[in-house]
Coordinates of C-alpha atoms and ligand atoms in Angstrom, one line a residue:
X1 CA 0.0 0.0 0.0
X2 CA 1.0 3.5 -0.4
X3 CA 2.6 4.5 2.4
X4 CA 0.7 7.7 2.7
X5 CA -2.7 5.9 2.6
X6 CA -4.4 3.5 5.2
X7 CA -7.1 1.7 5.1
X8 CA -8.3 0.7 8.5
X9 CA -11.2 -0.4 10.6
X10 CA -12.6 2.1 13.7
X11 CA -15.1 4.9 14.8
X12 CA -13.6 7.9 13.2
X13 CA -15.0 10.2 16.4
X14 CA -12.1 8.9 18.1
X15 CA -9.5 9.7 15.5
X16 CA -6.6 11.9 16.4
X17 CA -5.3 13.1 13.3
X18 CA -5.4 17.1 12.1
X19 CA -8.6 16.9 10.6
X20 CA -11.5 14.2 9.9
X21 CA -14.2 14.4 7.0
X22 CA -17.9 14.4 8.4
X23 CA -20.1 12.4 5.4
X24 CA -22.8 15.5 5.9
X25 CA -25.9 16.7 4.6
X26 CA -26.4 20.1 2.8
X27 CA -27.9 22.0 5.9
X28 CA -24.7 21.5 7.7
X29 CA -27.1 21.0 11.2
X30 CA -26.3 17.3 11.6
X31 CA -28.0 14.0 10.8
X32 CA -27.6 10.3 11.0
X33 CA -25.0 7.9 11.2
X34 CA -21.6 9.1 11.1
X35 CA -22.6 12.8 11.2
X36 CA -24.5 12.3 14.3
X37 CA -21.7 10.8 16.1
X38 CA -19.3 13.2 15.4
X39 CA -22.0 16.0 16.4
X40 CA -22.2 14.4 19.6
X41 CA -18.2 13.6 19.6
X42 CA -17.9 17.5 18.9
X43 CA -20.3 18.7 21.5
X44 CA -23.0 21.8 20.5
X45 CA -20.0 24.0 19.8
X46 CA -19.6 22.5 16.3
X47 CA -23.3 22.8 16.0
X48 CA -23.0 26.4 16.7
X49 CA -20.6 26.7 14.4
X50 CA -22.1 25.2 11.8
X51 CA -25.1 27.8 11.8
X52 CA -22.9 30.4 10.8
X53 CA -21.6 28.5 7.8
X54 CA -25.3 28.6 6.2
X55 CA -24.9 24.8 4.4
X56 CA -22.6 23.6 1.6
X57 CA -23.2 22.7 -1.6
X58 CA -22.9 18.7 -2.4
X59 CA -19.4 17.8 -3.8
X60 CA -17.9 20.8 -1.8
X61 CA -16.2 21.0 2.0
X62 CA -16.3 23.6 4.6
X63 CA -13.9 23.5 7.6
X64 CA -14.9 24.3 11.4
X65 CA -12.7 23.4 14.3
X66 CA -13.0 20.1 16.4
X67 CA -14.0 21.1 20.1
X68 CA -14.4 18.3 22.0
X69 CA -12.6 15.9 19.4
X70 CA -9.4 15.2 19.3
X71 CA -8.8 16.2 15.9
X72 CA -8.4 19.8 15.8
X73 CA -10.8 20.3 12.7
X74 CA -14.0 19.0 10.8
X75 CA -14.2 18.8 7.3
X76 CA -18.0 18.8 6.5
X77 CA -18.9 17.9 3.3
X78 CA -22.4 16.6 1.6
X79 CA -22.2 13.5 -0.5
X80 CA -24.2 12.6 -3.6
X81 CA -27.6 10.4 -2.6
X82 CA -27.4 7.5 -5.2
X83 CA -29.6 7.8 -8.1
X84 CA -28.9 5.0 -10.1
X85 CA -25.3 6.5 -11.1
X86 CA -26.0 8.3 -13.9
X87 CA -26.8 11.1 -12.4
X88 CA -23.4 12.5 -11.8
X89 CA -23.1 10.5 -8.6
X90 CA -19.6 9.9 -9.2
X91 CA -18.2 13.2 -10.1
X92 CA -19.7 14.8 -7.1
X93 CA -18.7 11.8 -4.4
X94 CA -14.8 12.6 -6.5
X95 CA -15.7 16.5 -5.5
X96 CA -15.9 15.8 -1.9
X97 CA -13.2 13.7 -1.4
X98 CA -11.0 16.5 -3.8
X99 CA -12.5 19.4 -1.8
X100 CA -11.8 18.2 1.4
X101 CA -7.7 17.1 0.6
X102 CA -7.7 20.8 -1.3
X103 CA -8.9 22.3 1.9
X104 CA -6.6 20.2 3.9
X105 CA -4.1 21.3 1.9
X106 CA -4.5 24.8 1.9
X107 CA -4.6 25.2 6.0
X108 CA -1.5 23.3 6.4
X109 CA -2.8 19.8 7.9
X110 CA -0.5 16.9 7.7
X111 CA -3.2 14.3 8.8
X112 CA -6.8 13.2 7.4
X113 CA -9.3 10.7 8.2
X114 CA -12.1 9.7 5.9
X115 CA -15.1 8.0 6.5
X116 CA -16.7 6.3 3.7
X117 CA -18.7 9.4 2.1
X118 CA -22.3 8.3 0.8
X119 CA -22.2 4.8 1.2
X120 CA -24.4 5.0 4.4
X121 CA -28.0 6.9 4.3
X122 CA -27.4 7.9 1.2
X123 CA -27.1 4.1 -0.2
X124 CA -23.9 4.6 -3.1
X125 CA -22.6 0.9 -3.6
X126 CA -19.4 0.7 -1.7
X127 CA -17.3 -1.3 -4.3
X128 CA -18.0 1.5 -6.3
X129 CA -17.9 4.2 -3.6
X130 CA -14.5 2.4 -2.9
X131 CA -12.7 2.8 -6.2
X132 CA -13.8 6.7 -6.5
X133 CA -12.3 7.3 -3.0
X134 CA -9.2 5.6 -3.7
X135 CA -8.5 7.2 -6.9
X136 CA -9.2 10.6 -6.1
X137 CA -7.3 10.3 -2.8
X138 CA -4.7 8.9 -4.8
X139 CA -4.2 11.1 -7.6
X140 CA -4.2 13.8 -5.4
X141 CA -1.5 12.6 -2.9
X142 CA 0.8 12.1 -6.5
X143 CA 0.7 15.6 -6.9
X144 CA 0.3 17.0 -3.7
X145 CA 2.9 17.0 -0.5
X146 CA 0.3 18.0 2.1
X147 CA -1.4 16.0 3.7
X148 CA 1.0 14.3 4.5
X149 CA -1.1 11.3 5.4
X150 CA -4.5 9.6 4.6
X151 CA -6.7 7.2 6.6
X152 CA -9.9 5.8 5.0
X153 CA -11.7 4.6 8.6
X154 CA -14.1 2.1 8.0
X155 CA -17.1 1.6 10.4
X156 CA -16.7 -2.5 9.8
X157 CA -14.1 -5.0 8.7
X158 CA -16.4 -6.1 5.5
X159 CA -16.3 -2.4 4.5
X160 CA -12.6 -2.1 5.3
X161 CA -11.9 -5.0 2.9
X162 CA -13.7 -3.7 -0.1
X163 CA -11.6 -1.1 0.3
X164 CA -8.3 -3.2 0.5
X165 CA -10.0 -5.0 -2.5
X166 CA -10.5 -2.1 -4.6
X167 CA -6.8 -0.8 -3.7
X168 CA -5.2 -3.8 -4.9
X169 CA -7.2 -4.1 -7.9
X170 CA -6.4 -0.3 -8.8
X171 CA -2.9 0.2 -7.3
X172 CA -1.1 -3.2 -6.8
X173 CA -1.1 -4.5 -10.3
X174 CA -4.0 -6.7 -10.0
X175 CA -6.3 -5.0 -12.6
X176 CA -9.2 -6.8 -14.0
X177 CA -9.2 -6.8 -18.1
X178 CA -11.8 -4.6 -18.5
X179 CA -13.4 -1.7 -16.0
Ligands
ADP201 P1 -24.1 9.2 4.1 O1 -25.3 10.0 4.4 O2 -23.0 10.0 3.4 O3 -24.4 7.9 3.4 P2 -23.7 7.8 6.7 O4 -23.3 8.4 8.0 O5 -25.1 7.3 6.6 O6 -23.5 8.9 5.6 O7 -22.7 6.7 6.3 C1 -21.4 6.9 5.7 C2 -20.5 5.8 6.2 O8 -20.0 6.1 7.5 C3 -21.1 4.4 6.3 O9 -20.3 3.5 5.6 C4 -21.2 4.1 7.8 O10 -21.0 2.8 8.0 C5 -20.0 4.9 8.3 N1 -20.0 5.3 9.7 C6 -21.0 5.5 10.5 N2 -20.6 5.8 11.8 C7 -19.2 5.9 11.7 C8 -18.2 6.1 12.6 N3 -18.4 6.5 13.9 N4 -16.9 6.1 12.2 C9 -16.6 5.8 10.9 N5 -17.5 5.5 10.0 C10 -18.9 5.5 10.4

């Protein structure tokens, strides 16, 4: 595996890198699954934050500090609800994972968790969800120095091995004859 990317199984609430990604809704004012937990994680601080910050668009990432985390900041940003897939699903699920390494990038953070964005609620197919993750986060750690590292943090083993799956198939020279 690269040895800026991990793939790895946990609750990403109790992450301690620089930043982690919250798989969010548009209003920014919380929700289910993973957003929830980090919500409560955070404390209402993060919700009081978020208020000011008046939503964010689908595909696109808005940063607010941690609070009670330990991570020091939140990376909200609103997936694509699965439509079928051809309605853009997969350019805007690229857009959040881009947006969020971009932002990353640009306030100096060496460390980012994911969780896997869309694949919850909002029902994307994970295989697929998998390989759009991977190759965004990996194109953009070819040409990017910061962050310095990447952690995709799986809420269950079977999800953390599509994603091991998916990496080897794209990135360890076990690709399938056609895509
Ligand atoms: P979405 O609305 O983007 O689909 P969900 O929160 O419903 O977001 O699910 C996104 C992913 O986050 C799912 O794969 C779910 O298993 C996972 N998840 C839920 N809670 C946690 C957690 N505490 N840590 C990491 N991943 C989580």
């Amino acid at each position: 595996m690269n040895s800026r990317l991990e793939i790895l199984v946990g609750d990403i609430t109790q992450s301690d890198s620089d930043a982690i990604v919250n798989a969010a809704n548009p209003t920014l004012l919380g929700g289910s699954g993973v957003d929830g937990a980090i919500h409560r994680a955070a404390g209402p601080e993060l919700l009081e934050e978020c208020r000011k910050l008046h939503g964010c668009e689908r595909g696109q990432a808005k940063l607010t500090r941690g609070y009670h985390l330990k991570a020091r900041y939140v990376l909200h940003t609103p997936g694509p609800i699965w439509r079928g897939g051809d309605k853009g699903e997969a350019e805007t699920l690229a857009s959040c994972y881009r947006s969020c390494l971009e932002l990353a990038a640009e306030h100096g953070l060496e460390t980012v968790d994911f969780p896997s964005i869309s694949t919850g609620v909002y029902g994307y197919p994970l295989a697929q969800a998998a390989t759009v993750a991977l190759r965004t986060i990996m194109a953009f750690l070819d040409t990017h120095s910061l962050p310095r590292r990447v952690r995709m943090v799986c809420h269950s083993e079977e999800a953390a091995q599509v994603y091991r799956q998916t990496y080897n198939m794209w990135f360890a020279g076990e690709k399938p004859d056609r895509l």
